[in-house]
mmCIF file of N, CA and C in Angstrom:
data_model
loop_
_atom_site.group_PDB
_atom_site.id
_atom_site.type_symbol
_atom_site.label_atom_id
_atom_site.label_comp_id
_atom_site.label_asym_id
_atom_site.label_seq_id
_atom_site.Cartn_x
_atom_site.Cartn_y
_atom_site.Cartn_z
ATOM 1 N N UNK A 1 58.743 82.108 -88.794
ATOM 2 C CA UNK A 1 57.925 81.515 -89.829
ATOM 3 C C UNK A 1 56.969 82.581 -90.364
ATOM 4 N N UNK A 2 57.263 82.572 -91.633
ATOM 5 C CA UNK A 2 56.293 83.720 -92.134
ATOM 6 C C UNK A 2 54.488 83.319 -92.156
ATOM 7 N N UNK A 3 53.517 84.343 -92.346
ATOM 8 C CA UNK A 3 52.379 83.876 -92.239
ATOM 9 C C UNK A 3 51.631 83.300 -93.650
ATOM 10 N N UNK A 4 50.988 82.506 -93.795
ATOM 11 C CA UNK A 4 50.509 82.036 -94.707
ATOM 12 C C UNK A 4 49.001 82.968 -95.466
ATOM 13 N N UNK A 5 49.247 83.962 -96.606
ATOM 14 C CA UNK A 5 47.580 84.322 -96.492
ATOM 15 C C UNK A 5 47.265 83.635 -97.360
ATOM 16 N N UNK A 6 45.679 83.492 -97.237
ATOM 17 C CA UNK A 6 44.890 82.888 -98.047
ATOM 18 C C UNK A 6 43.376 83.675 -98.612
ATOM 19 N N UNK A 7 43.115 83.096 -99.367
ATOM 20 C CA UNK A 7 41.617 83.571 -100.122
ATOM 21 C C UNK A 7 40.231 82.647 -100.155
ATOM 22 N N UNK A 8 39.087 82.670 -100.046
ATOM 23 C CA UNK A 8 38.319 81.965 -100.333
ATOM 24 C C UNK A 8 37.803 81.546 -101.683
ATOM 25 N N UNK A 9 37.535 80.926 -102.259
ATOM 26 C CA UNK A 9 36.594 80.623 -103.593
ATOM 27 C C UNK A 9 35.123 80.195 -102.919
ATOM 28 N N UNK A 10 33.860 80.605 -103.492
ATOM 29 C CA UNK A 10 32.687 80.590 -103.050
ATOM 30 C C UNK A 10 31.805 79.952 -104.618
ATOM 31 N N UNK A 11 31.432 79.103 -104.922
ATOM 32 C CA UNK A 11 30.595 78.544 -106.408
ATOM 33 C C UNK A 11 29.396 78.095 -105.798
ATOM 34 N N UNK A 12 28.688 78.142 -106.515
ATOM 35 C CA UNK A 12 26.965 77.744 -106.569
ATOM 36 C C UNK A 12 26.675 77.097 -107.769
ATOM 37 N N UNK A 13 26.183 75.833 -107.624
ATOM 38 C CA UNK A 13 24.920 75.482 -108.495
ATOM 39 C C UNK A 13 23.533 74.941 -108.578
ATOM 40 N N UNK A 14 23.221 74.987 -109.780
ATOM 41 C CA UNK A 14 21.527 74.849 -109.719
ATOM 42 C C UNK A 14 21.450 73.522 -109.974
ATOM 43 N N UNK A 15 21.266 72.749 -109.260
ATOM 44 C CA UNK A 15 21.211 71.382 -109.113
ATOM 45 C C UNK A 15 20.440 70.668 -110.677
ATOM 46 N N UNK A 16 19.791 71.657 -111.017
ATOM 47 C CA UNK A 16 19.382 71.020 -112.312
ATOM 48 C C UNK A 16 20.024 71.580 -113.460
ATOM 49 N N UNK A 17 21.295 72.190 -113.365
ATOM 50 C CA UNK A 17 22.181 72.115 -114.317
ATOM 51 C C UNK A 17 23.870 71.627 -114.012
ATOM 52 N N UNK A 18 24.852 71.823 -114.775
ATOM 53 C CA UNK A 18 25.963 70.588 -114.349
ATOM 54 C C UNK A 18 26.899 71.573 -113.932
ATOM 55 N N UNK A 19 26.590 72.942 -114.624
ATOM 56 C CA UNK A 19 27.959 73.820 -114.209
ATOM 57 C C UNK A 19 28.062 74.504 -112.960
ATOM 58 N N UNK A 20 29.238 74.690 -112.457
ATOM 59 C CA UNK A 20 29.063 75.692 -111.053
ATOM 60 C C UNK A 20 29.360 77.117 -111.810
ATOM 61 N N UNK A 21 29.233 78.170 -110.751
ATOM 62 C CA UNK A 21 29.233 79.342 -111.319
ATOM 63 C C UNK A 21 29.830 80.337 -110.075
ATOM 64 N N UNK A 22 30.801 80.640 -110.254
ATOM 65 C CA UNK A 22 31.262 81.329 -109.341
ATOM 66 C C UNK A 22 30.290 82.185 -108.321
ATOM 67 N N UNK A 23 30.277 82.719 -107.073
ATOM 68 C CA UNK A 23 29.825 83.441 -106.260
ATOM 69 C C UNK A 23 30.665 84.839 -105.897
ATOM 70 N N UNK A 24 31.728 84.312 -105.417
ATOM 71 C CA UNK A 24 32.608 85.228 -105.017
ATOM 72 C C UNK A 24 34.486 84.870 -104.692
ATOM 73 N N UNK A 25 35.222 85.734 -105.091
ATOM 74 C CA UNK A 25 36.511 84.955 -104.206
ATOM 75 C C UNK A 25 37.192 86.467 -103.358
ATOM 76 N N UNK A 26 36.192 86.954 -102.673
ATOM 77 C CA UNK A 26 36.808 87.564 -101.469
ATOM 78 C C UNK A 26 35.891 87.296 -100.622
ATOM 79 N N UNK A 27 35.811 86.693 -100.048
ATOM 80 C CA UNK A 27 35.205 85.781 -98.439
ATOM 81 C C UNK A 27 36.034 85.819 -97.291
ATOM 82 N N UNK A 28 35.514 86.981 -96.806
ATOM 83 C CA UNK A 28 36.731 87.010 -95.145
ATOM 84 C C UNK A 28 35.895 86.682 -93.971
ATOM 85 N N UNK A 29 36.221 85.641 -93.556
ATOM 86 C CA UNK A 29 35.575 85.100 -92.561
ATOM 87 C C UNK A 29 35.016 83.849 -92.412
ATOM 88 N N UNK A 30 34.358 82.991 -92.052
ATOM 89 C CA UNK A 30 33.185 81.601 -91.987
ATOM 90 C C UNK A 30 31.853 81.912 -92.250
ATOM 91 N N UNK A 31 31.441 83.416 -92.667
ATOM 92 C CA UNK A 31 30.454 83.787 -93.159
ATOM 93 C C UNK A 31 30.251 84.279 -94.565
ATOM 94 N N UNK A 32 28.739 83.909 -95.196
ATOM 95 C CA UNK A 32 28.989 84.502 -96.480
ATOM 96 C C UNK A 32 27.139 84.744 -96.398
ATOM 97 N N UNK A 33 26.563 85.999 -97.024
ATOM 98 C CA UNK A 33 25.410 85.782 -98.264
ATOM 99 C C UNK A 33 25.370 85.583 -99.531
ATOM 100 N N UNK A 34 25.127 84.965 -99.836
ATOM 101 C CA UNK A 34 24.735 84.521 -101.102
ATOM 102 C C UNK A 34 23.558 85.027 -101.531
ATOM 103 N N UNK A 35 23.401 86.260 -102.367
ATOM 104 C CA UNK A 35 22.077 86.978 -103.056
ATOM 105 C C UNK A 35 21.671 86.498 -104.137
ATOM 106 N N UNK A 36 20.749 86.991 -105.089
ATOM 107 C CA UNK A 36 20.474 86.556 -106.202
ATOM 108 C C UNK A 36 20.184 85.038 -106.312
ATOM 109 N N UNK A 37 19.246 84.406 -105.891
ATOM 110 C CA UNK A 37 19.313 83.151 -105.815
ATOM 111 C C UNK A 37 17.461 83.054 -106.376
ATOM 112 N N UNK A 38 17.282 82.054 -107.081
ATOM 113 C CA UNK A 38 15.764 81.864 -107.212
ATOM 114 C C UNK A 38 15.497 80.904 -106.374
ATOM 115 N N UNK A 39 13.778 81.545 -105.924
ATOM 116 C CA UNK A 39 12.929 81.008 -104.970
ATOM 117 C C UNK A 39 12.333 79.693 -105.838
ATOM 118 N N UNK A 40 12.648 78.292 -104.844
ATOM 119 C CA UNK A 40 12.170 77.219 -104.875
ATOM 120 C C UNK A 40 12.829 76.207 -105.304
ATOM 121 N N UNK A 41 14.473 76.762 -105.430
ATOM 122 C CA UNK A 41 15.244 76.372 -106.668
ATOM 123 C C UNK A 41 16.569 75.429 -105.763
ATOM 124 N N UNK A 42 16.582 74.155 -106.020
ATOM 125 C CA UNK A 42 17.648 73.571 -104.854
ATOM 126 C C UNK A 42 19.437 74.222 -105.324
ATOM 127 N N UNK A 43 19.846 74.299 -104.254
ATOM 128 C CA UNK A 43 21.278 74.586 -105.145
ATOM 129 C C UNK A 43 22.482 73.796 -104.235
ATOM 130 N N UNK A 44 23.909 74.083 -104.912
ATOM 131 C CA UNK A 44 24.513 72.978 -103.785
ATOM 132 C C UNK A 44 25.753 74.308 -104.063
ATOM 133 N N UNK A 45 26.703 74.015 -103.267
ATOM 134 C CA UNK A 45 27.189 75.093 -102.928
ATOM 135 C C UNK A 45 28.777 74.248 -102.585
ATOM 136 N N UNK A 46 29.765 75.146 -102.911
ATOM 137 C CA UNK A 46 31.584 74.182 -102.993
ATOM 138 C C UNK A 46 32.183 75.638 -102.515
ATOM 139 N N UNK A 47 33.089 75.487 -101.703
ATOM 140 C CA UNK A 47 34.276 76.281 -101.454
ATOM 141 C C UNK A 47 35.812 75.601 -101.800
ATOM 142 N N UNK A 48 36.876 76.465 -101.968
ATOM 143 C CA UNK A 48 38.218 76.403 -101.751
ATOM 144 C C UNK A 48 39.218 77.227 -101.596
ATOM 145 N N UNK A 49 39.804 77.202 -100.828
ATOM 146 C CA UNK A 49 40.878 77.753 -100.898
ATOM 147 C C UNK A 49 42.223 77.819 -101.742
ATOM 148 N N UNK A 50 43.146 79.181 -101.628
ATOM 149 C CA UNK A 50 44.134 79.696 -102.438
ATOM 150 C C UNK A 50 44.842 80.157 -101.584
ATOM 151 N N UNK A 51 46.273 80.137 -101.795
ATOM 152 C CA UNK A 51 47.246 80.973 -101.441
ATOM 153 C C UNK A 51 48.366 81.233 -102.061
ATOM 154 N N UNK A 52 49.820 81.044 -101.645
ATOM 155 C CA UNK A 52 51.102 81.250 -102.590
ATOM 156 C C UNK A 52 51.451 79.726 -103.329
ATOM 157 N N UNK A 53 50.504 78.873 -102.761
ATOM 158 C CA UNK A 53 51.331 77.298 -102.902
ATOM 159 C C UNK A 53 50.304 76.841 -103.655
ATOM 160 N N UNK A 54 48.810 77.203 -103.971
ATOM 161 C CA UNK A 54 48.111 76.899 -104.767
ATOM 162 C C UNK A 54 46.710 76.266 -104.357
ATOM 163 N N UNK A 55 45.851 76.248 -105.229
ATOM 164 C CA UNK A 55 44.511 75.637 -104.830
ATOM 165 C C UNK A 55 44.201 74.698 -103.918
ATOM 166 N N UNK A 56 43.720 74.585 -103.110
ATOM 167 C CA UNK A 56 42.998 73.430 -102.295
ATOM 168 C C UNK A 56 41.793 72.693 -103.230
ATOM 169 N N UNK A 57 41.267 71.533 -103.141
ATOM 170 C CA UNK A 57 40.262 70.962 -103.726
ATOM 171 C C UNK A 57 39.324 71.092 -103.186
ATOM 172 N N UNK A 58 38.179 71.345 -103.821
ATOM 173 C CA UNK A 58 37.066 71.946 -103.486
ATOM 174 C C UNK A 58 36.338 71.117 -102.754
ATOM 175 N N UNK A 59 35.694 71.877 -101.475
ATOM 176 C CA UNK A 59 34.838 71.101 -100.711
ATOM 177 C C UNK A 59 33.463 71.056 -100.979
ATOM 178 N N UNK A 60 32.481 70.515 -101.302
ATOM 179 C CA UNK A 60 30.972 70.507 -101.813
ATOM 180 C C UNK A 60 29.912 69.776 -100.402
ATOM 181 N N UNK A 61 29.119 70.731 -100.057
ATOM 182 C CA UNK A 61 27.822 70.249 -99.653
ATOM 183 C C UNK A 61 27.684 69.122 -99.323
ATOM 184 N N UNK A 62 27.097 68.488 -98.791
ATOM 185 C CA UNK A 62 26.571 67.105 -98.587
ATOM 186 C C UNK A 62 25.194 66.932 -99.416
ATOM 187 N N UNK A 63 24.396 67.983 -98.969
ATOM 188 C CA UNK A 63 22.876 67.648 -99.421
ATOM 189 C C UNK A 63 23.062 69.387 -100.484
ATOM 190 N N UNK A 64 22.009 69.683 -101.015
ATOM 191 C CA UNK A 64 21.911 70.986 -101.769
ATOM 192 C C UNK A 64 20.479 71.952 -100.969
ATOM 193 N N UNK A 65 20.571 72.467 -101.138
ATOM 194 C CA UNK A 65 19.216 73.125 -100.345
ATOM 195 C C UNK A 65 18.639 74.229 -101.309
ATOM 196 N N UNK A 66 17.046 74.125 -100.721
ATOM 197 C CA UNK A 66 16.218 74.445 -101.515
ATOM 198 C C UNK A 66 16.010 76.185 -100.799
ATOM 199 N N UNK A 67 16.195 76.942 -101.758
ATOM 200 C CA UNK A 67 15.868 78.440 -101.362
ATOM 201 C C UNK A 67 14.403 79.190 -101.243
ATOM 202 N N UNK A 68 13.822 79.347 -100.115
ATOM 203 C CA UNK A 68 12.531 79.945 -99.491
ATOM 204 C C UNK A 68 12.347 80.980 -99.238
ATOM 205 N N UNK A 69 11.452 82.188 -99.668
ATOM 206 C CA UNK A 69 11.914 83.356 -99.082
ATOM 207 C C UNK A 69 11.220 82.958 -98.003
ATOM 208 N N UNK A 70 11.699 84.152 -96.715
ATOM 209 C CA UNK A 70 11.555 83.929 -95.582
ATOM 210 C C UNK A 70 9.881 84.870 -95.237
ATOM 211 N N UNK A 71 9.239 85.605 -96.553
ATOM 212 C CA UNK A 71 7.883 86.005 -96.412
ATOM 213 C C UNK A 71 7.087 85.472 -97.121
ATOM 214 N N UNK A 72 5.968 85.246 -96.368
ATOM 215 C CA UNK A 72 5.235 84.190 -97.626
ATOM 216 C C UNK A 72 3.639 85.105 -97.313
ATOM 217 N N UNK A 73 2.850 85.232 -98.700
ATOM 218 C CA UNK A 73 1.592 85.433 -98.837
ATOM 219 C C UNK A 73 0.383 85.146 -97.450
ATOM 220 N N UNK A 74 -0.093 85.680 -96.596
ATOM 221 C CA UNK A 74 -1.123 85.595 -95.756
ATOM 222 C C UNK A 74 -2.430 84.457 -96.283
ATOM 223 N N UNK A 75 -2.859 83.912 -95.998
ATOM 224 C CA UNK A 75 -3.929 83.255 -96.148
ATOM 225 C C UNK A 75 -5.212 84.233 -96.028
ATOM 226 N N UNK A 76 -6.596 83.996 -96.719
ATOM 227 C CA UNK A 76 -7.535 85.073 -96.782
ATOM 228 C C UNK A 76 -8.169 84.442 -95.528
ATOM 229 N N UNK A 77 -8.941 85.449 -94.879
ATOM 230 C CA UNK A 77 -9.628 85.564 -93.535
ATOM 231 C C UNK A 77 -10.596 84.622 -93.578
ATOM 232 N N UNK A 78 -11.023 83.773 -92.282
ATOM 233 C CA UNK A 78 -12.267 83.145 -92.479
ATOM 234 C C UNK A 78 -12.979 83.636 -92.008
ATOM 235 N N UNK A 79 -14.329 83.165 -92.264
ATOM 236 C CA UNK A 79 -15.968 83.423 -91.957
ATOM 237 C C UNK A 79 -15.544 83.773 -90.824
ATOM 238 N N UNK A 80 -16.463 84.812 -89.932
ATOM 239 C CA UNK A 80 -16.545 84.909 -88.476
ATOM 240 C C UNK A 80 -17.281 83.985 -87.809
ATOM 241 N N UNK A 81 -16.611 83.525 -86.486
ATOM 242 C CA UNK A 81 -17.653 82.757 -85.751
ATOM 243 C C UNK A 81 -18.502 82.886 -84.876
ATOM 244 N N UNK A 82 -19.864 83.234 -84.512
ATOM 245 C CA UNK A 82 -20.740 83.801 -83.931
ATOM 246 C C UNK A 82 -20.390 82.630 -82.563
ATOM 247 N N UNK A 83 -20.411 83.450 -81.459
ATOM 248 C CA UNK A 83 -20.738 82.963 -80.256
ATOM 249 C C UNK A 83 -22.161 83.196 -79.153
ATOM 250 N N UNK A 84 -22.648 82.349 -79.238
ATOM 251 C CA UNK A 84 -23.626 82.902 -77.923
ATOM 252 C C UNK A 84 -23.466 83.180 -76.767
#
């Protein structure tokens, strides 16, 4: 039996618009980054697969998630507190 290869499809969207927009379609593996993304911005995210026999239907997210960078601004210092 010969082996079957396949490809990933990777799409993103911005939950507050209707279109998806491609990401990537070379995805080797169960891992991906996804760059370029704006901070605060929910997005929902679909994969599928390809091979010789043709598209799979795309799988989509359950929920969409909201993108945070992972550094955020320090808070300014407070007053010192005198001890006796």
């Amino acid at each position: 039996m010969a082996a079957v290869h396949y490809k990933l499809h990777l799409e993103k969207r911005d939950m507050e618009r209707l279109s998806w927009t491609p990401v990537s379609s070379t995805i080797h593996g169960l891992r991906y980054t996804v760059t370029n993304l704006r901070e605060n911005t929910r997005y929902g995210f679909r994969v599928r697969a390809e091979n010789q026999y043709g598209e799979s239907t795309p799988i989509e997210m359950v929920e969409p998630v909201v993108v945070k960078s992972p550094f955020s601004v320090p808070d300014a210092p407070s007053s010192p507190e005198v001890l006796e």
